[in-house]
XYZ file of C-alpha atoms in Angstrom:
529
model
C 27.325 137.776 41.598
C 29.544 134.980 40.390
C 28.988 135.787 36.735
C 29.960 139.431 37.367
C 33.090 138.310 39.199
C 33.910 135.953 36.349
C 33.552 138.720 33.796
C 35.753 141.006 35.898
C 38.364 138.282 36.354
C 38.724 137.429 32.694
C 38.453 141.021 31.519
C 41.535 141.805 33.584
C 43.264 138.645 32.410
C 42.830 139.544 28.766
C 44.226 143.041 29.166
C 47.889 143.916 28.412
C 50.379 143.150 31.146
C 50.433 145.912 33.692
C 54.151 145.467 34.309
C 54.868 146.807 30.841
C 52.989 150.021 31.450
C 50.822 149.369 28.400
C 47.704 151.300 27.534
C 44.426 150.063 26.072
C 44.690 152.149 22.901
C 43.682 150.151 19.848
C 45.264 152.398 17.212
C 45.766 150.390 14.001
C 44.449 147.212 15.593
C 40.754 147.957 15.229
C 40.459 146.435 11.758
C 42.329 143.310 12.772
C 39.559 141.856 14.854
C 36.950 142.184 12.140
C 38.861 141.505 8.915
C 39.477 138.417 7.307
C 60.740 125.221 19.988
C 63.509 125.771 19.980
C 63.765 128.921 18.130
C 65.873 132.000 17.684
C 64.687 135.284 19.012
C 63.464 137.020 15.896
C 63.432 134.761 12.844
C 64.818 137.091 10.246
C 64.100 136.665 6.569
C 66.392 134.296 4.742
C 68.158 137.184 3.000
C 68.220 139.603 5.965
C 71.812 138.976 7.051
C 74.448 136.950 5.252
C 77.058 134.512 6.462
C 79.630 137.190 5.715
C 77.827 139.586 8.064
C 77.896 137.057 10.892
C 81.508 136.160 10.195
C 82.325 139.861 10.435
C 80.517 140.066 13.775
C 82.533 137.098 15.053
C 85.770 138.758 13.957
C 84.788 142.088 15.528
C 83.962 140.440 18.839
C 87.202 138.465 18.872
C 89.307 141.503 17.955
C 87.783 143.590 20.749
C 88.215 141.338 23.752
C 85.337 138.880 23.553
C 85.993 135.160 23.923
C 84.136 133.529 21.031
C 86.832 131.056 20.002
C 84.682 128.092 21.047
C 81.687 128.961 18.875
C 80.695 130.010 15.409
C 77.534 131.704 14.214
C 75.579 129.610 11.754
C 72.349 129.654 9.773
C 70.110 127.316 11.779
C 67.509 127.358 9.007
C 69.496 124.904 6.928
C 68.147 121.388 7.314
C 65.105 122.503 9.285
C 62.661 121.126 6.735
C 60.614 119.194 9.276
C 59.576 122.377 11.001
C 59.058 124.532 8.000
C 62.520 126.011 7.679
C 61.712 129.101 9.744
C 64.631 129.039 12.178
C 67.260 131.783 12.106
C 70.875 132.319 13.115
C 72.380 130.631 16.141
C 75.662 129.675 17.815
C 77.285 126.231 17.808
C 80.441 124.694 19.213
C 83.622 124.615 17.140
C 85.268 122.211 19.579
C 84.188 119.814 22.297
C 82.967 121.726 25.345
C 82.511 120.343 28.836
C 79.498 121.059 30.954
C 79.990 124.421 32.670
C 82.448 125.667 30.053
C 82.195 129.352 29.157
C 81.154 129.162 25.525
C 80.825 132.920 24.924
C 82.169 135.788 27.031
C 81.531 139.407 25.984
C 82.965 142.349 27.976
C 80.752 145.292 28.876
C 82.819 147.533 26.604
C 81.091 145.865 23.635
C 77.543 146.106 24.944
C 75.131 148.778 23.815
C 73.720 150.323 26.979
C 71.794 153.511 27.764
C 75.098 154.952 29.005
C 76.531 154.591 25.495
C 73.906 157.052 24.321
C 74.229 159.338 27.329
C 77.998 159.625 26.757
C 77.709 160.025 22.981
C 78.973 163.373 21.662
C 75.972 163.815 19.359
C 73.133 161.991 21.082
C 74.130 162.772 24.648
C 73.197 166.448 24.576
C 69.583 165.545 23.809
C 69.422 162.671 26.273
C 70.793 164.899 29.034
C 68.356 167.732 28.297
C 66.137 167.646 31.378
C 63.494 169.801 29.688
C 62.618 167.026 27.228
C 64.432 163.941 28.543
C 63.559 164.075 32.224
C 62.156 160.743 33.359
C 63.012 159.016 30.090
C 62.805 155.236 30.552
C 66.079 153.373 30.170
C 64.682 151.190 27.412
C 63.729 154.332 25.476
C 67.247 155.711 25.846
C 68.644 152.411 24.592
C 66.219 152.326 21.653
C 67.311 155.815 20.584
C 70.953 154.808 20.980
C 70.411 151.770 18.768
C 68.709 153.864 16.081
C 71.546 156.399 16.105
C 74.158 153.650 15.693
C 72.064 152.163 12.892
C 71.874 155.564 11.202
C 75.669 155.875 11.267
C 76.122 152.723 9.231
C 79.739 151.698 8.727
C 80.928 154.631 10.840
C 79.366 153.135 13.959
C 81.530 151.303 16.448
C 78.798 148.676 16.488
C 78.353 148.402 12.711
C 79.281 144.719 12.607
C 76.600 143.960 15.190
C 73.858 146.213 13.855
C 74.169 144.707 10.365
C 73.181 141.295 11.748
C 69.981 142.542 13.385
C 66.901 141.331 11.497
C 64.861 143.873 9.582
C 61.723 141.745 9.832
C 60.397 140.786 13.268
C 57.582 138.311 13.800
C 56.024 139.624 16.992
C 52.329 140.465 16.342
C 53.313 144.095 16.868
C 54.499 143.935 13.236
C 51.679 141.929 11.650
C 49.215 143.297 9.116
C 45.432 143.200 9.576
C 44.984 139.902 7.738
C 47.647 138.230 9.856
C 46.172 139.683 13.043
C 42.770 138.258 12.155
C 44.301 134.818 12.777
C 44.622 135.636 16.488
C 41.173 137.155 16.894
C 39.906 136.664 20.431
C 43.285 135.661 21.848
C 45.077 137.109 24.822
C 48.004 137.562 22.440
C 46.045 140.057 20.339
C 45.015 142.084 23.378
C 48.569 142.197 24.708
C 50.009 143.133 21.315
C 47.416 145.903 20.995
C 48.568 147.183 24.375
C 52.180 147.208 23.183
C 51.103 149.052 20.055
C 49.339 151.784 22.002
C 52.228 152.078 24.432
C 54.875 152.436 21.711
C 52.749 154.960 19.820
C 52.285 157.014 22.968
C 56.004 157.043 23.803
C 56.903 157.970 20.243
C 54.401 160.825 20.146
C 55.879 162.247 23.349
C 59.359 162.049 21.832
C 58.249 163.522 18.508
C 56.632 166.588 20.025
C 59.311 167.054 22.669
C 62.867 165.824 22.287
C 62.768 165.290 18.520
C 61.291 168.729 17.869
C 63.795 170.530 20.100
C 66.786 168.570 18.807
C 65.794 168.206 15.166
C 69.471 168.266 14.167
C 69.978 164.987 16.050
C 66.750 163.134 15.250
C 65.618 162.715 11.643
C 61.936 161.821 12.042
C 61.595 161.266 8.297
C 64.433 158.780 8.331
C 66.237 156.905 11.096
C 63.869 158.109 13.835
C 60.542 157.514 12.112
C 57.752 155.845 14.065
C 58.239 152.592 12.141
C 61.932 152.542 12.982
C 61.229 153.319 16.636
C 58.769 150.416 16.680
C 61.480 148.201 15.174
C 63.921 149.230 17.915
C 61.308 148.415 20.557
C 60.866 144.977 18.972
C 64.610 144.385 18.942
C 64.875 145.210 22.638
C 61.883 143.029 23.531
C 63.361 140.084 21.647
C 67.085 140.411 22.341
C 67.417 141.406 25.993
C 66.878 139.150 28.981
C 67.782 138.877 32.636
C 70.061 140.062 34.054
C 70.495 142.484 31.130
C 66.940 143.783 31.211
C 64.797 146.176 33.222
C 66.910 148.801 34.965
C 70.028 147.019 33.663
C 68.877 146.724 30.050
C 71.630 146.153 27.496
C 72.162 144.655 24.067
C 74.953 142.084 24.240
C 76.357 141.260 20.776
C 77.027 137.573 20.220
C 75.352 136.399 23.397
C 71.990 137.367 21.920
C 72.540 134.983 19.010
C 72.266 131.928 21.255
C 68.955 130.276 20.458
C 66.197 129.196 22.811
C 65.313 125.743 24.049
C 62.838 125.070 26.829
C 64.922 121.992 27.635
C 68.002 124.078 28.402
C 68.958 125.101 31.921
C 71.476 127.668 30.700
C 70.948 131.391 31.264
C 72.726 134.610 30.531
C 75.154 135.362 33.327
C 77.013 138.530 34.303
C 80.103 138.650 36.484
C 83.214 140.638 37.316
C 83.968 143.907 39.060
C 82.033 145.663 41.775
C 79.351 146.530 39.212
C 78.608 142.869 38.733
C 77.768 142.366 42.380
C 75.353 145.158 43.166
C 72.118 146.577 41.862
C 72.521 149.283 39.284
C 74.867 146.746 37.754
C 75.687 148.404 34.460
C 75.496 152.109 35.188
C 78.425 154.400 35.569
C 81.482 155.190 33.550
C 82.729 154.446 30.091
C 84.943 151.494 30.992
C 83.810 147.934 31.411
C 84.906 147.668 35.086
C 85.795 144.028 34.452
C 82.125 143.191 33.879
C 81.256 140.633 31.218
C 78.263 138.625 30.044
C 78.630 134.963 29.295
C 76.803 131.799 28.334
C 77.918 128.545 29.931
C 77.189 125.076 28.614
C 74.506 123.303 30.622
C 75.729 119.994 29.182
C 78.725 118.662 27.297
C 78.749 119.673 23.620
C 80.416 118.017 20.669
C 81.731 119.868 17.639
C 78.893 121.486 15.637
C 76.326 121.005 18.398
C 74.144 124.082 18.916
C 74.344 126.133 22.085
C 71.048 126.972 23.778
C 69.692 129.021 26.661
C 66.197 129.165 28.088
C 64.818 132.624 27.371
C 62.045 132.419 29.951
C 61.496 129.251 32.024
C 58.124 130.591 33.212
C 57.006 131.783 29.783
C 53.926 130.629 27.906
C 53.406 130.184 24.187
C 51.546 133.496 24.215
C 54.356 135.404 25.925
C 56.977 133.868 23.628
C 54.948 134.859 20.571
C 54.471 138.374 21.934
C 58.101 139.112 22.765
C 60.100 136.825 20.487
C 57.762 136.117 17.585
C 57.858 132.329 17.893
C 56.400 129.387 19.776
C 58.664 126.566 20.939
C 57.608 123.647 18.746
C 59.695 121.053 20.587
C 58.388 121.703 24.092
C 55.449 124.096 23.872
C 54.192 125.845 27.006
C 50.451 126.363 26.610
C 49.165 128.804 29.184
C 46.909 131.742 29.930
C 47.777 134.669 32.218
C 44.997 135.449 34.677
C 45.153 138.673 36.705
C 42.744 138.986 39.614
C 41.629 141.881 41.762
C 38.929 142.533 44.330
C 36.078 144.571 42.781
C 35.854 148.083 44.182
C 32.152 147.624 44.952
C 32.742 144.513 47.061
C 31.293 145.329 50.521
C 34.400 143.803 52.127
C 36.930 145.216 49.692
C 39.188 146.858 52.283
C 39.270 143.805 54.542
C 40.172 141.625 51.571
C 42.903 144.013 50.481
C 44.308 143.894 54.008
C 44.429 140.097 53.799
C 46.308 140.319 50.503
C 48.717 142.802 52.045
C 49.421 140.476 54.964
C 50.122 137.490 52.718
C 52.292 139.598 50.400
C 50.451 138.723 47.223
C 49.635 142.271 46.140
C 46.334 143.805 45.122
C 46.361 142.420 41.563
C 48.289 139.153 41.419
C 48.736 137.336 38.119
C 48.415 133.563 37.950
C 49.434 131.478 34.965
C 46.966 128.774 34.034
C 48.732 125.761 32.510
C 47.090 123.279 30.172
C 48.630 120.189 31.732
C 48.913 121.219 35.369
C 46.514 121.874 38.206
C 45.955 125.567 38.947
C 48.287 127.269 41.405
C 47.012 126.610 44.962
C 47.258 130.355 45.598
C 44.778 130.916 42.769
C 42.194 128.750 44.491
C 42.834 130.552 47.774
C 42.428 133.914 46.054
C 39.141 132.762 44.528
C 37.880 131.825 47.995
C 38.843 135.276 49.249
C 37.220 136.915 46.240
C 33.951 135.040 46.822
C 33.983 135.285 50.619
C 30.634 136.722 51.780
C 27.586 136.165 53.979
C 28.230 133.732 56.847
C 31.869 133.220 55.752
C 32.771 136.897 56.030
C 33.583 136.621 59.751
C 37.025 135.330 58.727
C 37.740 138.767 57.272
C 37.546 140.406 60.681
C 40.709 141.859 62.197
C 40.856 139.010 64.722
C 41.668 136.563 61.911
C 43.705 138.936 59.741
C 47.069 137.213 60.217
C 45.665 133.693 59.778
C 42.974 134.351 57.178
C 44.973 133.319 54.111
C 46.027 130.081 55.760
C 42.496 129.358 56.969
C 40.997 129.709 53.488
C 43.748 127.749 51.758
C 41.347 124.829 52.134
C 37.629 124.847 51.238
C 35.746 127.485 53.203
C 32.109 126.505 52.721
C 30.025 124.711 50.136
C 28.550 127.988 48.898
C 31.956 129.614 48.630
C 33.545 126.691 46.804
C 30.600 126.507 44.402
C 30.960 130.215 43.664
C 34.684 129.764 43.011
C 34.030 127.000 40.502
C 31.207 128.899 38.825
C 33.252 132.078 38.497
C 36.018 130.184 36.724
C 33.838 128.074 34.427
C 31.688 131.081 33.514
C 34.809 133.141 32.905
C 36.325 130.438 30.706
C 33.119 130.215 28.680
C 33.160 133.981 28.164
C 36.827 133.923 27.125
C 36.307 131.039 24.686
C 33.366 132.821 23.088
C 35.774 135.471 21.778
C 37.540 132.943 19.527
C 36.200 132.122 16.079
C 35.647 128.587 17.380
C 36.212 126.936 20.727
C 36.951 123.603 19.013
C 40.560 122.558 18.441
C 40.062 120.577 15.235
C 41.141 123.315 12.827
C 44.378 124.037 14.683
C 45.275 120.367 15.055
C 44.609 119.641 11.388
C 46.782 122.547 10.291
C 49.714 121.576 12.490
C 49.520 117.948 11.378
C 49.824 118.981 7.728
C 53.308 118.765 6.145
C 55.442 121.935 6.205
C 55.404 121.936 2.419
C 51.605 122.079 2.439
C 51.679 124.995 4.856
C 54.113 126.860 2.642
C 51.965 126.211 -0.404
C 48.868 127.428 1.448
C 50.721 130.663 2.184
C 51.582 131.081 -1.483
C 55.242 130.456 -0.685
C 55.221 133.699 1.307
C 57.609 132.718 4.087
C 56.719 135.646 6.297
C 52.999 134.873 6.092
C 53.615 131.171 6.694
C 55.723 131.786 9.815
C 53.119 134.113 11.292
C 50.270 131.743 10.462
C 52.129 128.974 12.293
C 52.580 131.195 15.342
C 48.915 132.219 15.294
C 47.645 128.649 15.068
C 49.937 127.421 17.837
C 48.886 130.256 20.136
C 45.185 129.658 19.493
C 45.656 125.976 20.249
C 47.649 126.755 23.401
C 45.240 129.308 24.825
C 42.065 127.379 24.034
C 43.531 124.116 25.345
C 44.463 125.850 28.583
C 41.016 127.359 29.025
C 39.249 124.082 28.266
C 41.492 122.176 30.686
C 40.892 124.814 33.357
C 37.122 124.576 32.966
C 37.330 120.782 33.202
C 39.358 121.023 36.403
C 36.785 123.227 38.117
C 33.914 121.113 36.781
C 35.465 118.132 38.556
C 35.846 120.155 41.750
C 32.210 121.257 41.512
C 31.043 117.669 41.104
C 32.667 116.708 44.409
C 31.430 119.521 46.633
C 29.335 117.204 48.801
C 32.373 115.140 49.715
C 34.578 118.031 50.827
C 35.395 119.035 54.360
C 34.829 122.742 54.987
C 36.092 125.229 57.538
C 33.385 124.628 60.155
C 33.976 120.861 60.109
C 37.730 121.321 60.304
C 37.331 123.718 63.215
C 35.024 121.410 65.150
C 37.351 118.479 64.546
C 40.309 120.488 65.849
C 38.307 121.050 69.056
C 37.514 117.317 69.268
C 33.828 118.082 68.747
C 33.620 115.825 65.680
C 34.730 112.218 65.449
C 36.329 110.549 62.456
C 32.889 109.788 60.988
C 31.871 113.432 61.166
C 29.464 112.845 64.038
C 29.274 115.248 66.952
C 31.045 114.205 70.128
C 29.030 116.705 72.160
C 26.939 114.997 74.878
C 24.443 117.426 76.429
C 23.609 114.949 79.279
C 27.228 114.759 80.382
C 27.628 118.493 80.006
C 24.562 119.037 82.213
C 25.726 116.547 84.846
C 29.133 118.204 84.891
């Protein structure tokens, strides 16, 4: 039973994230599994956008109401020899800035939002066509808007911004089969394959529907090809973040050039107008309603010091590689996303789902395993619920429904705790078996080699070298996390005899056990009474 549970647990964990709506289609990824930081969002090629392009963006922002006087856009790759020279463009202070100072402020009138496309004279008629556009996701509308502005070139209002967007993205969604073979067995490969299938499916729906009906608007052989649509998806994944994501998704020129640091406490912020205070934040009319996006300094900055934000404080190396195409080399975040659910054939499945409903965790919660931290206490509680059976199953009865989660937050029984440990260690072993090797020696040796040696090994192909670095760091992160997790549960399993379980805790609460664990029940006194 435990081995089946373990397989179920890790099979779910290795699947694409459900919140993205991804499918399991493999598409072009089939060959990949058998064939041979502080970082900017997308790591463009060295020649992708020039200093003149970024200067023009700065001028355009300033001329159209943005406050960018305190920063300049600069090529962060210069002088990055120690880390292989694979950084990209960023923003840095042009004067001393105090902590809390607004370094960049960009009004909504300069953002690219789905409403820009909906209100566009050319694109809008297709996007408002309910026959083919009904139910279109907001990110899809924004992607099509971006591609239309890109197609217009210098005639686009957003030309200065679009010209700075990288042509080459380093998310695995854009890797070739040889590069993908470097992440064989990883959760990253599975998630990227899910993205691939999802994007292909959305594009096919557009191609046979909206694009076919409005062929005068969408050139599928040019600006609206599948490759270009994939590029737009990658741009949105890598250049939007809260609160300008999800239902409020928007591209914010200038703000999206601020690089990432896990050490930063700064975030994107939105304020101003009624729209900035309610949900549905950025919908509505053509004006900016006083709404603006900004980045504030989380510390005092001197002249020429870079400005940073934290793209995702809860992110792992795998999620950063998937969405942004990099791994933070300064403060890596090794982790592994584990999604759990109660098997449908569990004899107590409905009782267990009721318990999850009461505690508000949901039917399929996702826990992030961390290499250098103990597992989330809720994960251990969920494992106890998952393995609750036999004599322990009485706690699943309606009488205990409201208290069940609290009652099993500590060890339930020796059998249950042993099953929890076995399910995790067996699951880890199964997950590690998918990698070319469970050892970490190869990854450590590669990362300890000089950047120049890594470039030489890649034949001075910068794109290949960057992606190899990402692949190696992700393999190291995922395997380290799994190994640490197995070690944690091995230690727990070795101490099962010394644990106090539910029955002992219950008897002690009734004063039927003393501090030594001996029964305080005296049948003679009970009889005499």
